[in-house]
Amino acid sequence: MNVDFHSSALAESITALRERNPLVQCLTNHVVMNFTANVLYAVGASPAMCDNPEEAAGFATQVASGVLVNNGTPSSEQIQGMYLASAAAVAAGKPWVLDPVAAGGLPWRTAEVKKMMDANPATILRGNASEILGFLGGTSGRGVEATDSTTDAVDAAHELARRYHCVVAVSGPVDMITDGDELVKLSNGSAMLTQVTGVGCALGAVMAGYAAVTSPLNAAIAATSHMNIAAENAASVARGPGSFAVELLDALARLSAEQAADRVKIS
Amino acid sequence: MNVDFHSSALAESITALRERNPLVQCLTNHVVMNFTANVLYAVGASPAMCDNPEEAAGFATQVASGVLVNNGTPSSEQIQGMYLASAAAVAAGKPWVLDPVAAGGLPWRTAEVKKMMDANPATILRGNASEILGFLGGTSGRGVEATDSTTDAVDAAHELARRYHCVVAVSGPVDMITDGDELVKLSNGSAMLTQVTGVGCALGAVMAGYAAVTSPLNAAIAATSHMNIAAENAASVARGPGSFAVELLDALARLSAEQAADRVKIS
Amino acid sequence: MNVDFHSSALAESITALRERNPLVQCLTNHVVMNFTANVLYAVGASPAMCDNPEEAAGFATQVASGVLVNNGTPSSEQIQGMYLASAAAVAAGKPWVLDPVAAGGLPWRTAEVKKMMDANPATILRGNASEILGFLGGTSGRGVEATDSTTDAVDAAHELARRYHCVVAVSGPVDMITDGDELVKLSNGSAMLTQVTGVGCALGAVMAGYAAVTSPLNAAIAATSHMNIAAENAASVARGPGSFAVELLDALARLSAEQAADRVKIS
């Protein structure tokens, strides 16, 4: 583990994101579409929520810089769009991120996202510990909330990373990120992050943005660190979950590459 | 009417909600999904917006603590999910809340929610005066907004409560809640509540959360009081509807059981 | 160009909107539904997101004061609802606004909104420069973001306004509004407006509200000015994009007719 290397890559990634302003195509759940779009603008990327079967593939091929698939509120039409967009992204050599919401806990959606991943492996697979364990084949807790610790999910993350030749990012109090070889642990963040809906979902979109400007491993680290260090700043001034969400958007936009590199807790 | 009993039950309900953190499955409209999820976190519950026909029943049976059905933006798929989830909730002995948005004003959706209610009566039926009157068979004003007073709706609320053996909660400047026998009037709140979209919708979700930890009557009272007393706190510092919504989430999270019991205006 | 006339009409329009509180039926994208509803409340109108094929026409005919169609996240069901609502609005003599999101860039949706417009021309066609050029037949940039200047779109706006006998509003750093005869340029606003998702989408809904209380040309001018002058006020106190969105809602609600008439930069 070369901590200086990762800190330096983090600063470079943040600068690159803001300079290149990647357009992230989000096929995501209805709960978080608005927040995800605003988070993407705040970090320095741009959103486009193009998720219908008529347009999803063409948009991924011709317009998007990266693609996010998050199956939090899947409809039959949107699931079709997700297959088409993920296949088009792989064919076009563009990164795509899979956030398999409630994998393991809900059989139908778990089967659908596994089929997507088997057909066209994602660049980054992102979830909480229960979702990563659930994706591999265990069963998990209560819907979208993690009931397992990230440490429990490390073996599953390694196995999935090697199987799909992808990066796996497990979010939690300590974030675990692996490419199947190296394991990076990130320890920034705030307990407030779990009191606002959609932060994890938005994080997946931010990873897709970073993956358009740097390597998949750097992208997962940069997105996680950008979100978690901004969350520390936001939590220091928030008076509750409502003001935290507002301050988080402001903090995402204000975080400098230098502050991120100074503050990142990596091991 | 035993006011002390209700105040004491309110404090106990708030404490119980935060200790037990019920998971509320929300089949709700697209306008308010994000706000509803954040309100549930703020009060001390958790959200899961599982509303597709493939998963809605299984989630209600196996995972949810309570279910909210709100037909504000119904699609054909979501309506199917609502039937399945409400039936599964009743079969599993779990509470479900029906918020019949624009009942009376729009015939198609009114017929659909009546069929749900006839097949598997909700634990709590919640709406504004126009919706409660419209659900019973009158016709009402302009979509989602109340054009009748809560007093006008008291008879309709009693009749519906007795017909369905449920609690009926009519929201307005004075909130009227009845189990068909007792009538509870609550007078907290703020005019700002009508200037932010989705507060009433979120209130239905909060009732589903409280109904998982206390009786249906206590649940309707506790949810209404939690929202309305927090709204008074938020309105005292807000500078307009944008800051009011933010302050409301903060105030929902900060309201103590003791403050709620002290401040509730019940008769 | 009679600047005094337009300033005076602006003040009268704002007063009329708040007195008459028009109900705007929004068939709009899932990203911005919540923000749009809150913007409508803040300016003094009311929202109803009735967009399903079963109810869209009846609501437009019987309940709505004006209709917004915004195809940002079209599903097959919603597209049907849009045809029905726009046809019903024209038949009932009610104004409707078309916001052809990503027109030109995405062939399927472009064809659908052109068919709507050909069958039942909108009262106001609103978009950014790339969308207006794309609607006329050019191809445009990257999805929802303008990559052309409003000046480039002036000829296209004139042509469309004359073809459809409608008002065309091109948003950008300078907003261009034409009825095919007169060209009005508005220069208020803030760069922050592009850092929050859905402001342009909400602007379309506000135009539908104003079109229910004044002429189409006045409506486009009043909606644009109300939004952009409020944005200046919000930007003066915001600390980033999160607080800007909150302050914008507060500022929309607080802007007086007199302040708007004093501050509008029109030519």
PDB file of N, CA and C in Angstrom, chain C residues 88-140:
ATOM      1  N   ALA C  88     -56.283  17.668 -24.844  1.00  0.00           N
ATOM      2  CA  ALA C  88     -57.404  18.123 -24.019  1.00  0.00           C
ATOM      3  C   ALA C  88     -57.261  19.594 -23.651  1.00  0.00           C
ATOM      4  N   ALA C  89     -56.043  20.020 -23.387  1.00  0.00           N
ATOM      5  CA  ALA C  89     -55.819  21.433 -23.051  1.00  0.00           C
ATOM      6  C   ALA C  89     -56.229  22.326 -24.219  1.00  0.00           C
ATOM      7  N   VAL C  90     -55.801  21.971 -25.416  1.00  0.00           N
ATOM      8  CA  VAL C  90     -56.155  22.784 -26.586  1.00  0.00           C
ATOM      9  C   VAL C  90     -57.669  22.778 -26.794  1.00  0.00           C
ATOM     10  N   ALA C  91     -58.279  21.617 -26.670  1.00  0.00           N
ATOM     11  CA  ALA C  91     -59.731  21.530 -26.857  1.00  0.00           C
ATOM     12  C   ALA C  91     -60.480  22.368 -25.826  1.00  0.00           C
ATOM     13  N   ALA C  92     -59.929  22.436 -24.617  1.00  0.00           N
ATOM     14  CA  ALA C  92     -60.594  23.184 -23.547  1.00  0.00           C
ATOM     15  C   ALA C  92     -60.169  24.652 -23.507  1.00  0.00           C
ATOM     16  N   GLY C  93     -59.309  25.046 -24.414  1.00  0.00           N
ATOM     17  CA  GLY C  93     -58.865  26.441 -24.439  1.00  0.00           C
ATOM     18  C   GLY C  93     -57.950  26.812 -23.292  1.00  0.00           C
ATOM     19  N   LYS C  94     -57.226  25.820 -22.776  1.00  0.00           N
ATOM     20  CA  LYS C  94     -56.294  26.101 -21.682  1.00  0.00           C
ATOM     21  C   LYS C  94     -54.864  26.123 -22.217  1.00  0.00           C
ATOM     22  N   PRO C  95     -54.008  26.941 -21.629  1.00  0.00           N
ATOM     23  CA  PRO C  95     -52.633  27.011 -22.120  1.00  0.00           C
ATOM     24  C   PRO C  95     -51.838  25.757 -21.777  1.00  0.00           C
ATOM     25  N   TRP C  96     -50.946  25.378 -22.687  1.00  0.00           N
ATOM     26  CA  TRP C  96     -49.992  24.324 -22.324  1.00  0.00           C
ATOM     27  C   TRP C  96     -48.614  24.706 -22.827  1.00  0.00           C
ATOM     28  N   VAL C  97     -47.622  24.273 -22.057  1.00  0.00           N
ATOM     29  CA  VAL C  97     -46.221  24.597 -22.324  1.00  0.00           C
ATOM     30  C   VAL C  97     -45.485  23.311 -22.640  1.00  0.00           C
ATOM     31  N   LEU C  98     -44.714  23.340 -23.733  1.00  0.00           N
ATOM     32  CA  LEU C  98     -43.885  22.178 -24.070  1.00  0.00           C
ATOM     33  C   LEU C  98     -42.426  22.506 -23.783  1.00  0.00           C
ATOM     34  N   ASP C  99     -41.784  21.653 -22.991  1.00  0.00           N
ATOM     35  CA  ASP C  99     -40.350  21.738 -22.734  1.00  0.00           C
ATOM     36  C   ASP C  99     -39.734  20.475 -23.332  1.00  0.00           C
ATOM     37  N   PRO C 100     -39.224  20.569 -24.569  1.00  0.00           N
ATOM     38  CA  PRO C 100     -38.765  19.378 -25.294  1.00  0.00           C
ATOM     39  C   PRO C 100     -37.355  18.980 -24.910  1.00  0.00           C
ATOM     40  N   VAL C 101     -37.213  18.393 -23.725  1.00  0.00           N
ATOM     41  CA  VAL C 101     -35.884  18.104 -23.162  1.00  0.00           C
ATOM     42  C   VAL C 101     -35.068  17.226 -24.117  1.00  0.00           C
ATOM     43  N   ALA C 102     -33.868  17.696 -24.411  1.00  0.00           N
ATOM     44  CA  ALA C 102     -32.913  16.966 -25.261  1.00  0.00           C
ATOM     45  C   ALA C 102     -33.399  16.806 -26.697  1.00  0.00           C
ATOM     46  N   ALA C 103     -34.305  17.694 -27.133  1.00  0.00           N
ATOM     47  CA  ALA C 103     -34.760  17.630 -28.535  1.00  0.00           C
ATOM     48  C   ALA C 103     -33.562  17.789 -29.464  1.00  0.00           C
ATOM     49  N   GLY C 104     -33.573  17.008 -30.527  1.00  0.00           N
ATOM     50  CA  GLY C 104     -32.464  17.035 -31.470  1.00  0.00           C
ATOM     51  C   GLY C 104     -31.415  15.999 -31.121  1.00  0.00           C
ATOM     52  N   GLY C 105     -31.082  15.881 -29.870  1.00  0.00           N
ATOM     53  CA  GLY C 105     -30.048  14.935 -29.441  1.00  0.00           C
ATOM     54  C   GLY C 105     -30.535  13.502 -29.408  1.00  0.00           C
ATOM     55  N   LEU C 106     -31.808  13.286 -29.165  1.00  0.00           N
ATOM     56  CA  LEU C 106     -32.351  11.936 -28.998  1.00  0.00           C
ATOM     57  C   LEU C 106     -33.554  11.770 -29.929  1.00  0.00           C
ATOM     58  N   PRO C 107     -33.405  10.969 -30.991  1.00  0.00           N
ATOM     59  CA  PRO C 107     -34.424  10.928 -32.056  1.00  0.00           C
ATOM     60  C   PRO C 107     -35.819  10.499 -31.612  1.00  0.00           C
ATOM     61  N   TRP C 108     -35.914   9.490 -30.739  1.00  0.00           N
ATOM     62  CA  TRP C 108     -37.235   8.970 -30.367  1.00  0.00           C
ATOM     63  C   TRP C 108     -38.087  10.040 -29.688  1.00  0.00           C
ATOM     64  N   ARG C 109     -37.520  10.649 -28.674  1.00  0.00           N
ATOM     65  CA  ARG C 109     -38.310  11.656 -27.940  1.00  0.00           C
ATOM     66  C   ARG C 109     -38.558  12.893 -28.804  1.00  0.00           C
ATOM     67  N   THR C 110     -37.603  13.227 -29.650  1.00  0.00           N
ATOM     68  CA  THR C 110     -37.787  14.386 -30.524  1.00  0.00           C
ATOM     69  C   THR C 110     -38.982  14.166 -31.443  1.00  0.00           C
ATOM     70  N   ALA C 111     -39.075  12.958 -32.003  1.00  0.00           N
ATOM     71  CA  ALA C 111     -40.209  12.654 -32.882  1.00  0.00           C
ATOM     72  C   ALA C 111     -41.524  12.713 -32.114  1.00  0.00           C
ATOM     73  N   GLU C 112     -41.522  12.217 -30.901  1.00  0.00           N
ATOM     74  CA  GLU C 112     -42.762  12.218 -30.110  1.00  0.00           C
ATOM     75  C   GLU C 112     -43.241  13.647 -29.806  1.00  0.00           C
ATOM     76  N   VAL C 113     -42.336  14.512 -29.368  1.00  0.00           N
ATOM     77  CA  VAL C 113     -42.786  15.875 -29.024  1.00  0.00           C
ATOM     78  C   VAL C 113     -43.151  16.673 -30.272  1.00  0.00           C
ATOM     79  N   LYS C 114     -42.498  16.379 -31.405  1.00  0.00           N
ATOM     80  CA  LYS C 114     -42.913  17.056 -32.646  1.00  0.00           C
ATOM     81  C   LYS C 114     -44.328  16.634 -33.039  1.00  0.00           C
ATOM     82  N   LYS C 115     -44.623  15.355 -32.876  1.00  0.00           N
ATOM     83  CA  LYS C 115     -45.988  14.898 -33.192  1.00  0.00           C
ATOM     84  C   LYS C 115     -47.015  15.600 -32.297  1.00  0.00           C
ATOM     85  N   MET C 116     -46.691  15.720 -31.009  1.00  0.00           N
ATOM     86  CA  MET C 116     -47.610  16.447 -30.095  1.00  0.00           C
ATOM     87  C   MET C 116     -47.821  17.870 -30.575  1.00  0.00           C
ATOM     88  N   MET C 117     -46.707  18.528 -30.894  1.00  0.00           N
ATOM     89  CA  MET C 117     -46.747  19.946 -31.282  1.00  0.00           C
ATOM     90  C   MET C 117     -47.490  20.103 -32.612  1.00  0.00           C
ATOM     91  N   ASP C 118     -47.284  19.192 -33.551  1.00  0.00           N
ATOM     92  CA  ASP C 118     -47.981  19.278 -34.836  1.00  0.00           C
ATOM     93  C   ASP C 118     -49.481  19.064 -34.660  1.00  0.00           C
ATOM     94  N   ALA C 119     -49.842  18.178 -33.768  1.00  0.00           N
ATOM     95  CA  ALA C 119     -51.264  17.860 -33.581  1.00  0.00           C
ATOM     96  C   ALA C 119     -51.993  18.957 -32.810  1.00  0.00           C
ATOM     97  N   ASN C 120     -51.348  19.469 -31.773  1.00  0.00           N
ATOM     98  CA  ASN C 120     -51.980  20.463 -30.901  1.00  0.00           C
ATOM     99  C   ASN C 120     -50.908  21.430 -30.412  1.00  0.00           C
ATOM    100  N   PRO C 121     -50.620  22.447 -31.221  1.00  0.00           N
ATOM    101  CA  PRO C 121     -49.506  23.347 -30.881  1.00  0.00           C
ATOM    102  C   PRO C 121     -49.596  23.905 -29.468  1.00  0.00           C
ATOM    103  N   ALA C 122     -48.451  23.929 -28.809  1.00  0.00           N
ATOM    104  CA  ALA C 122     -48.374  24.482 -27.461  1.00  0.00           C
ATOM    105  C   ALA C 122     -48.552  25.993 -27.484  1.00  0.00           C
ATOM    106  N   THR C 123     -48.904  26.523 -26.347  1.00  0.00           N
ATOM    107  CA  THR C 123     -49.001  27.962 -26.149  1.00  0.00           C
ATOM    108  C   THR C 123     -47.603  28.576 -26.078  1.00  0.00           C
ATOM    109  N   ILE C 124     -46.719  27.876 -25.383  1.00  0.00           N
ATOM    110  CA  ILE C 124     -45.328  28.303 -25.236  1.00  0.00           C
ATOM    111  C   ILE C 124     -44.430  27.083 -25.441  1.00  0.00           C
ATOM    112  N   LEU C 125     -43.406  27.264 -26.262  1.00  0.00           N
ATOM    113  CA  LEU C 125     -42.359  26.246 -26.433  1.00  0.00           C
ATOM    114  C   LEU C 125     -41.131  26.788 -25.734  1.00  0.00           C
ATOM    115  N   ARG C 126     -40.612  26.026 -24.761  1.00  0.00           N
ATOM    116  CA  ARG C 126     -39.517  26.522 -23.928  1.00  0.00           C
ATOM    117  C   ARG C 126     -38.348  25.558 -23.925  1.00  0.00           C
ATOM    118  N   GLY C 127     -37.159  26.039 -24.155  1.00  0.00           N
ATOM    119  CA  GLY C 127     -36.001  25.162 -24.078  1.00  0.00           C
ATOM    120  C   GLY C 127     -34.730  25.968 -24.063  1.00  0.00           C
ATOM    121  N   ASN C 128     -33.585  25.256 -23.940  1.00  0.00           N
ATOM    122  CA  ASN C 128     -32.323  25.966 -24.103  1.00  0.00           C
ATOM    123  C   ASN C 128     -32.022  26.052 -25.602  1.00  0.00           C
ATOM    124  N   ALA C 129     -30.962  26.720 -25.935  1.00  0.00           N
ATOM    125  CA  ALA C 129     -30.675  26.980 -27.347  1.00  0.00           C
ATOM    126  C   ALA C 129     -30.532  25.680 -28.139  1.00  0.00           C
ATOM    127  N   SER C 130     -29.854  24.700 -27.567  1.00  0.00           N
ATOM    128  CA  SER C 130     -29.650  23.438 -28.285  1.00  0.00           C
ATOM    129  C   SER C 130     -30.983  22.727 -28.520  1.00  0.00           C
ATOM    130  N   GLU C 131     -31.878  22.798 -27.550  1.00  0.00           N
ATOM    131  CA  GLU C 131     -33.180  22.139 -27.702  1.00  0.00           C
ATOM    132  C   GLU C 131     -34.043  22.829 -28.759  1.00  0.00           C
ATOM    133  N   ILE C 132     -34.008  24.157 -28.790  1.00  0.00           N
ATOM    134  CA  ILE C 132     -34.811  24.886 -29.787  1.00  0.00           C
ATOM    135  C   ILE C 132     -34.260  24.623 -31.194  1.00  0.00           C
ATOM    136  N   LEU C 133     -32.933  24.661 -31.335  1.00  0.00           N
ATOM    137  CA  LEU C 133     -32.331  24.320 -32.620  1.00  0.00           C
ATOM    138  C   LEU C 133     -32.627  22.865 -32.975  1.00  0.00           C
ATOM    139  N   GLY C 134     -32.515  21.988 -31.985  1.00  0.00           N
ATOM    140  CA  GLY C 134     -32.767  20.566 -32.227  1.00  0.00           C
ATOM    141  C   GLY C 134     -34.217  20.298 -32.580  1.00  0.00           C
ATOM    142  N   PHE C 135     -35.118  21.036 -31.981  1.00  0.00           N
ATOM    143  CA  PHE C 135     -36.539  20.845 -32.285  1.00  0.00           C
ATOM    144  C   PHE C 135     -36.817  21.202 -33.740  1.00  0.00           C
ATOM    145  N   LEU C 136     -36.145  22.238 -34.213  1.00  0.00           N
ATOM    146  CA  LEU C 136     -36.371  22.678 -35.592  1.00  0.00           C
ATOM    147  C   LEU C 136     -35.768  21.693 -36.588  1.00  0.00           C
ATOM    148  N   GLY C 137     -34.769  20.941 -36.168  1.00  0.00           N
ATOM    149  CA  GLY C 137     -34.216  19.975 -37.106  1.00  0.00           C
ATOM    150  C   GLY C 137     -32.724  19.803 -37.048  1.00  0.00           C
ATOM    151  N   GLY C 138     -32.038  20.690 -36.365  1.00  0.00           N
ATOM    152  CA  GLY C 138     -30.609  20.502 -36.197  1.00  0.00           C
ATOM    153  C   GLY C 138     -30.345  19.367 -35.218  1.00  0.00           C
ATOM    154  N   THR C 139     -29.105  19.044 -35.030  1.00  0.00           N
ATOM    155  CA  THR C 139     -28.762  18.075 -33.994  1.00  0.00           C
ATOM    156  C   THR C 139     -27.995  18.829 -32.946  1.00  0.00           C
ATOM    157  N   SER C 140     -28.094  18.347 -31.714  1.00  0.00           N
ATOM    158  CA  SER C 140     -27.471  19.122 -30.657  1.00  0.00           C
ATOM    159  C   SER C 140     -26.625  18.268 -29.760  1.00  0.00           C
TER     160      SER C 140
END
